Structure formats: structure tokens, C-alpha cells
Amino acid sequence: MGKDTGEEKLVRKTKIPETTIARLSSYLRVLDELGRMGFDNTASYQLAEELDINDSQVRKDLSLFGQFGKPGMGYETTKLKREIQKILGLTRKWKVALIGVGNLGSALLAYKGFKRQGFYIVAVFDNDPKKIGKKWAGIVIHDITQLKPIIRKERTEIGIITVPAPAAQEVANLLTKAGIKAILNFAPARISVPKDVRLSNVDLSLKLENLSFFLSRRGR
Amino acid sequence: MGKDTGEEKLVRKTKIPETTIARLSSYLRVLDELGRMGFDNTASYQLAEELDINDSQVRKDLSLFGQFGKPGMGYETTKLKREIQKILGLTRKWKVALIGVGNLGSALLAYKGFKRQGFYIVAVFDNDPKKIGKKWAGIVIHDITQLKPIIRKERTEIGIITVPAPAAQEVANLLTKAGIKAILNFAPARISVPKDVRLSNVDLSLKLENLSFFLSRRGR
DNA sequence: AAGAGTTTGTGAAATTTTTCACAAAGTTAG
DNA sequence: CTAACTTTGTGAAAAATTTCACAAACTCTT
């Protein structure tokens, strides 16, 4: 298959494109669906068709991590799903802290999808005395001043910021001081973190603006 | 400046990369901030630094749409902001419908950021009799069966789907039948739409999975 | 008004990402 | 077992995107 250069395949040696990581998540969604539909096997062209991409893109993405298919047969859905989960680090539980129990924070707390992928919100914080001590989705809302000790004790690894924009940087500082190494920021504010901390921003308006761009140039 | 080939510059002729569109939104955020901080002028290197990208990337992005700067001076923040808004189609109001007033739907209804960018949620729908007729964030929740007439009457152009996954495709069908040309889907389900309808998916878990990927291979 | 100093806009080069195309490896039918 | 199919995995080609590098254009100082 292909050319055998006689060299040892060095998995994980090459740099992985960000786009590949995003697509791996998408493959997972499709595999889930195919699994539910009773497919035991699938093929690159099937995954590709579902996601409206090229089938060799699928194979190339996977080839960056190993060989998971059988020529002539394709992939076992269950096995491939498991392999992708391994790649993405989803075979373990991740403990997540959420800061800011406003509308969006509450919605994310109630969101089932996180737990399904192994992300458990184990600590919740706010600075509003009216909220502190209350329970939401089964979790007590703690005082933001207790962030560091609680996060340390719970060994929380990921922080989700859902506070108003002006408070976002301050919360990010608290999180990094508490030893958090990955932050997902929903606040419409750009924040900076030490370079050993991975920051990911979710800008809810961004996709709407993208739609706006395409709507306003339709038929041009 | 550069070479003058004597040819007419054909703005909007070339294909615009998706990544450029996303960055334009980011430039807007930075310009907002710089404006608030009292900067009347800025330069490509300043915008680039804020976003951790290359400064020629900024200039190249903008050059796809025209010439907005002055050599030696940079860009007027207000003017550039306005130009980018024009490019993205944000100088007008967009009427938006939201379907599904659950946790996430409610959060998005209350989210201020949309209105700030010109996206007005003018129609809200649900299928729960307990919710229909109630008001949320000042807007009456309509019966989903009334979607088409109301959307037609209000001349709504964008639809936001925040219903549970199993209902997403059905809602998308209703929207397209009502003439909607752009859909933002928050439901964790892949849906299909006619090709003249622009579909954008927001997968809330996706970014967490990306963080997971990087966390689990730290120091590898 | 001339010279020093900036910063744009943009071809061209470099890099990255996607797609092509096909040998190898497997399956299935007879 | 063999022949006809199918699909993987992957070099190589193609395409897309980013970065470089610099002439041109503008400002500011003296």
C-alpha cells in the first residue's frame, strides 16, 4: 500500500494542523450517528460525504496518527471512534470549572453535551452574594474568592469563563494563578494568558457576522 | 507603492478566504477596543500584535477589499471600523428568528452582543404550550406552527436553531420553507439544507475537545 | 524644502493544506 | 485458488494561505 520506504513510521512526530483537530471532532459526531444507525463499518468516502469534504482528506487526517482501516473494508465504526477519542484525549474524564452563572453560564451548566464528551463541571463560581451558596444543576455555586483552594482541591484542569466582558481578564488571572492550563472564554473580551496556558475563545457573534457577509453579497 | 501594473484594481473579484472573514470580525473587536481606549489611529502591526498574527496578514486581508490606510500613518480607527462593517454587511440591521427557548435559547435571547452587531431577534418560537404566549427578554414566544407566516410578515432573514438535536432537522426544514437563507445551528446535530441556504454550525463541545487534545499531549 | 522616518499595499517566495492518483492489501464470488 | 472489486495509506502535485520584502506614499522635523 503506497510506497514502503523502509523507514519507521514516526507517529506524532509531525505537526498537526488545527483544522485536522477540528475535523477529528466532526468525525466523532458522524461515527456516533453511524453507530446509532447500526453501521458496523464505514469508509473514508462515507465520512467525507457526510461532512462535505474530500475522502482523501479523511484518510490523510487519520494517517497523521496511525493506520486504523483495512484496505477493501474501510473502518470499524466502534474502533475508529475509540481511536479518535484516544487522539483527542477523550478517553478520560476532564474536570472543568465554570465561572459566571449568568444566562450563558447557566445554559452551559445545563448543557448535556459536555458530560457526554467527558467534560465534567465540578466547580462553579460567581461573585453575586444572591447566587453564592445556591445550587444549579446539582452543583453549589461558590464564592469567586474561594476559586484557588477549591480548584486545587478538586484538581480542576479546564476553566470556562462566562462572566461579563470587563471581568474576564481578572478571572483569567485567577484561573492561571490557580494552576489551570486551559481556558475556554465565552466573554466578548480578548484576554491574555501566560504562553503555557492554552486559551480558546468562543465569539458567539462571529458566526452570525460570517452569515451576514455571505447574505449581503448574495448574487454579487 | 508596490508596483503599478496600470491595470484597474478589481475589488471583490477574487475569492475571499473563510479565514479572512473570521479575522475581519476580530479586527472589528480590536478596533472597538482601541476606539474605547481613545486611539484615533492604528497600524497593521498594532492590530496584528493584539491578535498574535503577522502584520502583513492584516494588510493582505484588507487589500482584498480596497485601500483603507495611509502610508506612513496607518489607519483611522473609526474609518477602518466602518469599512469593515460595510464589508461584513453590518451597517444594516438583520432580523433574526430564534427557535427553541430552552436554556441555551434563553441565554442567547438575553445576550447583548448580537444587538450590538446589528442582529435583532424579532421572532421567537417554541413548541411547548407552557412557554407559548409567555414573554422572554421582551419578546413573545410564538407557537412553532406559526413560524412561516410570522417570519414572512417580519421579513426575517436569519434563523438560530437552539432546539434539542432530534428536532433540529425538522426546524431547519420549516425555516427553509419559510424562505430563510441563513441558519446558525446550535443543536448538536448535523443538518442538511438546500445549497442556496448558508448553514453555520456552532458545536459547543468542539473547542473543549481541542483543549483536551492539547492538554493531553503537553510535553510530549 | 529636503532628509529622515513610518507604514501601506502588493508582487513574489515560502509554507501549509488539500487533492490527486495509484500500488498494496484486503474482500468476495465462483 | 484466482480474478474482479474495493478501499486504504501515502508520495507527489496542486491549490490555498501566509509571510517576506520593498517601492511608493505619506508625515514630521529642522
Short mmCIF file of N, CA, C and O in Angstrom, two decimals, chain B residues 137-215:
data_model
loop_
_atom_site.label_atom_id
_atom_site.label_comp_id
_atom_site.label_asym_id
_atom_site.label_seq_id
_atom_site.Cartn_x
_atom_site.Cartn_y
_atom_site.Cartn_z
N ALA B 137 -37.29 38.28 27.60
CA ALA B 137 -36.47 39.40 27.13
C ALA B 137 -37.29 40.33 26.25
O ALA B 137 -36.81 40.85 25.24
N GLY B 138 -38.57 40.49 26.62
CA GLY B 138 -39.40 41.44 25.90
C GLY B 138 -40.06 40.92 24.63
O GLY B 138 -40.76 41.66 23.94
N ILE B 139 -39.86 39.65 24.32
CA ILE B 139 -40.41 39.11 23.09
C ILE B 139 -41.35 37.95 23.38
O ILE B 139 -41.03 37.07 24.18
N VAL B 140 -42.52 37.98 22.73
CA VAL B 140 -43.48 36.90 22.92
C VAL B 140 -43.00 35.62 22.24
O VAL B 140 -42.48 35.66 21.13
N ILE B 141 -43.16 34.52 22.93
CA ILE B 141 -42.80 33.23 22.35
C ILE B 141 -43.98 32.70 21.55
O ILE B 141 -45.06 32.50 22.09
N HIS B 142 -43.75 32.49 20.26
CA HIS B 142 -44.81 32.02 19.38
C HIS B 142 -44.80 30.51 19.25
O HIS B 142 -43.79 29.86 19.46
N ASP B 143 -45.99 30.03 18.84
CA ASP B 143 -46.11 28.61 18.53
C ASP B 143 -45.32 28.32 17.25
O ASP B 143 -45.41 29.04 16.26
N ILE B 144 -44.54 27.24 17.29
CA ILE B 144 -43.70 26.88 16.14
C ILE B 144 -44.54 26.71 14.87
O ILE B 144 -44.04 26.94 13.76
N THR B 145 -45.80 26.34 15.03
CA THR B 145 -46.66 26.15 13.85
C THR B 145 -46.91 27.48 13.12
O THR B 145 -47.32 27.48 11.96
N GLN B 146 -46.67 28.58 13.82
CA GLN B 146 -46.88 29.90 13.20
C GLN B 146 -45.61 30.44 12.57
O GLN B 146 -45.55 31.61 12.16
N LEU B 147 -44.58 29.61 12.50
CA LEU B 147 -43.28 30.09 12.04
C LEU B 147 -43.32 30.76 10.68
O LEU B 147 -42.89 31.91 10.53
N LYS B 148 -43.86 30.06 9.72
CA LYS B 148 -43.83 30.59 8.35
C LYS B 148 -44.53 31.96 8.22
O LYS B 148 -43.89 32.92 7.77
N PRO B 149 -45.79 32.07 8.62
CA PRO B 149 -46.44 33.38 8.46
C PRO B 149 -45.72 34.51 9.20
O PRO B 149 -45.57 35.60 8.65
N ILE B 150 -45.27 34.22 10.42
CA ILE B 150 -44.64 35.29 11.20
C ILE B 150 -43.31 35.70 10.59
O ILE B 150 -42.98 36.89 10.47
N ILE B 151 -42.53 34.72 10.16
CA ILE B 151 -41.24 35.02 9.55
C ILE B 151 -41.42 35.79 8.25
O ILE B 151 -40.67 36.73 7.94
N ARG B 152 -42.43 35.39 7.49
CA ARG B 152 -42.73 36.10 6.24
C ARG B 152 -43.13 37.54 6.52
O ARG B 152 -42.66 38.48 5.87
N LYS B 153 -44.00 37.70 7.52
CA LYS B 153 -44.51 39.02 7.84
C LYS B 153 -43.39 39.94 8.34
O LYS B 153 -43.28 41.09 7.92
N GLU B 154 -42.54 39.39 9.20
CA GLU B 154 -41.46 40.19 9.80
C GLU B 154 -40.27 40.35 8.85
O GLU B 154 -39.34 41.08 9.14
N ARG B 155 -40.31 39.60 7.77
CA ARG B 155 -39.19 39.60 6.80
C ARG B 155 -37.87 39.23 7.51
O ARG B 155 -36.85 39.90 7.34
N THR B 156 -37.95 38.17 8.28
CA THR B 156 -36.78 37.67 8.98
C THR B 156 -35.84 36.98 8.00
O THR B 156 -36.28 36.31 7.08
N GLU B 157 -34.55 37.18 8.21
CA GLU B 157 -33.59 36.67 7.22
C GLU B 157 -32.65 35.60 7.75
O GLU B 157 -32.06 34.85 7.00
N ILE B 158 -32.50 35.56 9.07
CA ILE B 158 -31.57 34.60 9.66
C ILE B 158 -32.30 33.80 10.73
O ILE B 158 -33.11 34.35 11.48
N GLY B 159 -32.02 32.51 10.82
CA GLY B 159 -32.62 31.67 11.84
C GLY B 159 -31.58 31.06 12.75
O GLY B 159 -30.53 30.62 12.28
N ILE B 160 -31.85 31.10 14.06
CA ILE B 160 -30.95 30.46 15.02
C ILE B 160 -31.67 29.26 15.64
O ILE B 160 -32.76 29.42 16.21
N ILE B 161 -31.08 28.09 15.50
CA ILE B 161 -31.70 26.87 16.00
C ILE B 161 -31.11 26.48 17.34
O ILE B 161 -29.90 26.23 17.45
N THR B 162 -31.95 26.47 18.38
CA THR B 162 -31.50 26.06 19.71
C THR B 162 -32.46 25.02 20.30
O THR B 162 -32.73 25.04 21.49
N VAL B 163 -32.95 24.16 19.43
CA VAL B 163 -33.84 23.08 19.89
C VAL B 163 -32.99 21.85 20.16
O VAL B 163 -31.82 21.80 19.78
N PRO B 164 -33.58 20.83 20.83
CA PRO B 164 -32.82 19.59 21.04
C PRO B 164 -32.46 18.94 19.70
O PRO B 164 -33.17 19.11 18.71
N ALA B 165 -31.37 18.20 19.70
CA ALA B 165 -30.83 17.61 18.47
C ALA B 165 -31.87 16.92 17.59
O ALA B 165 -31.88 17.15 16.37
N PRO B 166 -32.74 16.08 18.17
CA PRO B 166 -33.65 15.32 17.29
C PRO B 166 -34.61 16.20 16.49
O PRO B 166 -35.11 15.78 15.45
N ALA B 167 -34.85 17.42 16.97
CA ALA B 167 -35.80 18.30 16.29
C ALA B 167 -35.14 19.25 15.31
O ALA B 167 -35.82 19.96 14.55
N ALA B 168 -33.82 19.25 15.30
CA ALA B 168 -33.09 20.28 14.54
C ALA B 168 -33.39 20.25 13.04
O ALA B 168 -33.65 21.29 12.42
N GLN B 169 -33.35 19.05 12.45
CA GLN B 169 -33.57 18.96 11.01
C GLN B 169 -34.96 19.46 10.63
O GLN B 169 -35.13 20.19 9.65
N GLU B 170 -35.93 19.08 11.45
CA GLU B 170 -37.31 19.48 11.20
C GLU B 170 -37.44 21.01 11.22
O GLU B 170 -38.08 21.61 10.35
N VAL B 171 -36.82 21.61 12.20
CA VAL B 171 -36.86 23.07 12.31
C VAL B 171 -36.16 23.72 11.11
O VAL B 171 -36.64 24.70 10.55
N ALA B 172 -35.04 23.12 10.71
CA ALA B 172 -34.32 23.65 9.55
C ALA B 172 -35.22 23.61 8.31
O ALA B 172 -35.24 24.56 7.51
N ASN B 173 -35.96 22.52 8.18
CA ASN B 173 -36.89 22.41 7.05
C ASN B 173 -37.94 23.52 7.08
O ASN B 173 -38.23 24.16 6.07
N LEU B 174 -38.50 23.75 8.27
CA LEU B 174 -39.50 24.80 8.42
C LEU B 174 -38.91 26.15 8.01
O LEU B 174 -39.54 26.94 7.31
N LEU B 175 -37.69 26.40 8.47
CA LEU B 175 -37.04 27.67 8.18
C LEU B 175 -36.82 27.86 6.68
O LEU B 175 -37.10 28.92 6.13
N THR B 176 -36.31 26.83 6.04
CA THR B 176 -36.04 26.99 4.60
C THR B 176 -37.34 27.14 3.83
O THR B 176 -37.41 27.93 2.88
N LYS B 177 -38.36 26.41 4.27
CA LYS B 177 -39.66 26.55 3.59
C LYS B 177 -40.22 27.96 3.76
O LYS B 177 -40.95 28.47 2.92
N ALA B 178 -39.86 28.60 4.87
CA ALA B 178 -40.33 29.97 5.12
C ALA B 178 -39.47 30.99 4.39
O ALA B 178 -39.73 32.18 4.44
N GLY B 179 -38.43 30.51 3.70
CA GLY B 179 -37.64 31.42 2.88
C GLY B 179 -36.37 31.95 3.51
O GLY B 179 -35.71 32.83 2.95
N ILE B 180 -36.02 31.42 4.68
CA ILE B 180 -34.79 31.84 5.36
C ILE B 180 -33.57 31.42 4.55
O ILE B 180 -33.53 30.31 4.03
N LYS B 181 -32.58 32.29 4.45
CA LYS B 181 -31.42 31.99 3.62
C LYS B 181 -30.13 31.78 4.42
O LYS B 181 -29.07 31.53 3.84
N ALA B 182 -30.20 31.91 5.73
CA ALA B 182 -29.02 31.70 6.56
C ALA B 182 -29.43 31.12 7.91
O ALA B 182 -30.35 31.63 8.55
N ILE B 183 -28.76 30.06 8.31
CA ILE B 183 -29.12 29.38 9.56
C ILE B 183 -27.89 29.18 10.43
O ILE B 183 -26.84 28.75 9.95
N LEU B 184 -28.05 29.53 11.70
CA LEU B 184 -26.99 29.26 12.67
C LEU B 184 -27.51 28.17 13.59
O LEU B 184 -28.49 28.36 14.31
N ASN B 185 -26.86 27.02 13.55
CA ASN B 185 -27.35 25.86 14.28
C ASN B 185 -26.54 25.55 15.54
O ASN B 185 -25.36 25.21 15.45
N PHE B 186 -27.18 25.68 16.69
CA PHE B 186 -26.51 25.35 17.95
C PHE B 186 -26.83 23.93 18.41
O PHE B 186 -26.24 23.45 19.37
N ALA B 187 -27.78 23.29 17.76
CA ALA B 187 -28.13 21.93 18.17
C ALA B 187 -27.01 20.97 17.81
O ALA B 187 -26.42 21.09 16.74
N PRO B 188 -26.67 20.05 18.72
CA PRO B 188 -25.59 19.11 18.42
C PRO B 188 -26.06 18.05 17.45
O PRO B 188 -26.10 16.86 17.78
N ALA B 189 -26.42 18.49 16.25
CA ALA B 189 -26.88 17.57 15.21
C ALA B 189 -26.46 18.14 13.88
O ALA B 189 -26.44 19.35 13.70
N ARG B 190 -26.08 17.26 12.97
CA ARG B 190 -25.73 17.75 11.64
C ARG B 190 -26.98 17.78 10.80
O ARG B 190 -27.71 16.81 10.73
N ILE B 191 -27.27 18.93 10.22
CA ILE B 191 -28.49 19.06 9.45
C ILE B 191 -28.13 19.44 8.01
O ILE B 191 -27.05 19.95 7.75
N SER B 192 -29.04 19.14 7.11
CA SER B 192 -28.76 19.50 5.72
C SER B 192 -29.82 20.48 5.21
O SER B 192 -30.99 20.42 5.60
N VAL B 193 -29.37 21.38 4.36
CA VAL B 193 -30.24 22.43 3.83
C VAL B 193 -29.98 22.57 2.33
O VAL B 193 -28.93 22.14 1.85
N PRO B 194 -30.92 23.15 1.60
CA PRO B 194 -30.68 23.39 0.17
C PRO B 194 -29.41 24.21 -0.01
O PRO B 194 -29.03 24.96 0.88
N LYS B 195 -28.79 24.08 -1.18
CA LYS B 195 -27.46 24.70 -1.31
C LYS B 195 -27.48 26.22 -1.45
O LYS B 195 -26.44 26.87 -1.36
N ASP B 196 -28.67 26.79 -1.63
CA ASP B 196 -28.71 28.25 -1.66
C ASP B 196 -28.91 28.81 -0.25
O ASP B 196 -29.01 30.03 -0.06
N VAL B 197 -28.99 27.92 0.73
CA VAL B 197 -29.09 28.36 2.13
C VAL B 197 -27.74 28.18 2.80
O VAL B 197 -27.10 27.14 2.67
N ARG B 198 -27.29 29.22 3.47
CA ARG B 198 -25.99 29.17 4.14
C ARG B 198 -26.18 28.64 5.56
O ARG B 198 -26.97 29.19 6.33
N LEU B 199 -25.48 27.57 5.87
CA LEU B 199 -25.61 26.95 7.19
C LEU B 199 -24.31 27.05 7.95
O LEU B 199 -23.24 26.79 7.42
N SER B 200 -24.40 27.45 9.19
CA SER B 200 -23.22 27.55 10.03
C SER B 200 -23.52 26.83 11.34
O SER B 200 -24.56 27.05 11.95
N ASN B 201 -22.62 25.94 11.74
CA ASN B 201 -22.84 25.17 12.96
C ASN B 201 -21.96 25.65 14.10
O ASN B 201 -20.79 25.93 13.90
N VAL B 202 -22.55 25.72 15.29
CA VAL B 202 -21.76 26.01 16.47
C VAL B 202 -21.79 24.78 17.36
O VAL B 202 -22.83 24.40 17.87
N ASP B 203 -20.66 24.14 17.48
CA ASP B 203 -20.56 22.95 18.31
C ASP B 203 -19.84 23.34 19.59
O ASP B 203 -18.64 23.54 19.62
N LEU B 204 -20.62 23.44 20.67
CA LEU B 204 -20.05 23.95 21.92
C LEU B 204 -18.97 23.05 22.49
O LEU B 204 -18.06 23.51 23.18
N SER B 205 -19.04 21.75 22.19
CA SER B 205 -18.03 20.84 22.72
C SER B 205 -16.73 20.89 21.93
O SER B 205 -15.67 20.55 22.45
N LEU B 206 -16.82 21.31 20.68
CA LEU B 206 -15.67 21.23 19.79
C LEU B 206 -14.44 21.91 20.34
O LEU B 206 -13.34 21.36 20.32
N LYS B 207 -14.62 23.10 20.89
CA LYS B 207 -13.45 23.83 21.38
C LYS B 207 -12.89 23.19 22.64
O LYS B 207 -11.69 23.24 22.90
N LEU B 208 -13.79 22.60 23.43
CA LEU B 208 -13.31 21.88 24.61
C LEU B 208 -12.48 20.68 24.19
O LEU B 208 -11.44 20.37 24.80
N GLU B 209 -12.91 20.02 23.13
CA GLU B 209 -12.17 18.86 22.65
C GLU B 209 -10.80 19.28 22.13
O GLU B 209 -9.81 18.56 22.28
N ASN B 210 -10.76 20.44 21.53
CA ASN B 210 -9.48 20.98 21.07
C ASN B 210 -8.56 21.21 22.27
O ASN B 210 -7.38 20.84 22.24
N LEU B 211 -9.09 21.78 23.32
CA LEU B 211 -8.29 21.99 24.54
C LEU B 211 -7.81 20.65 25.08
O LEU B 211 -6.65 20.50 25.47
N SER B 212 -8.72 19.69 25.09
CA SER B 212 -8.39 18.36 25.58
C SER B 212 -7.21 17.78 24.81
O SER B 212 -6.27 17.23 25.38
N PHE B 213 -7.26 17.93 23.48
CA PHE B 213 -6.18 17.43 22.63
C PHE B 213 -4.83 18.01 23.06
O PHE B 213 -3.86 17.28 23.25
N PHE B 214 -4.81 19.31 23.26
CA PHE B 214 -3.54 19.94 23.59
C PHE B 214 -3.10 19.66 25.02
O PHE B 214 -1.92 19.47 25.29
N LEU B 215 -4.08 19.60 25.92
CA LEU B 215 -3.73 19.26 27.31
C LEU B 215 -3.12 17.86 27.37
O LEU B 215 -2.11 17.66 28.04
#
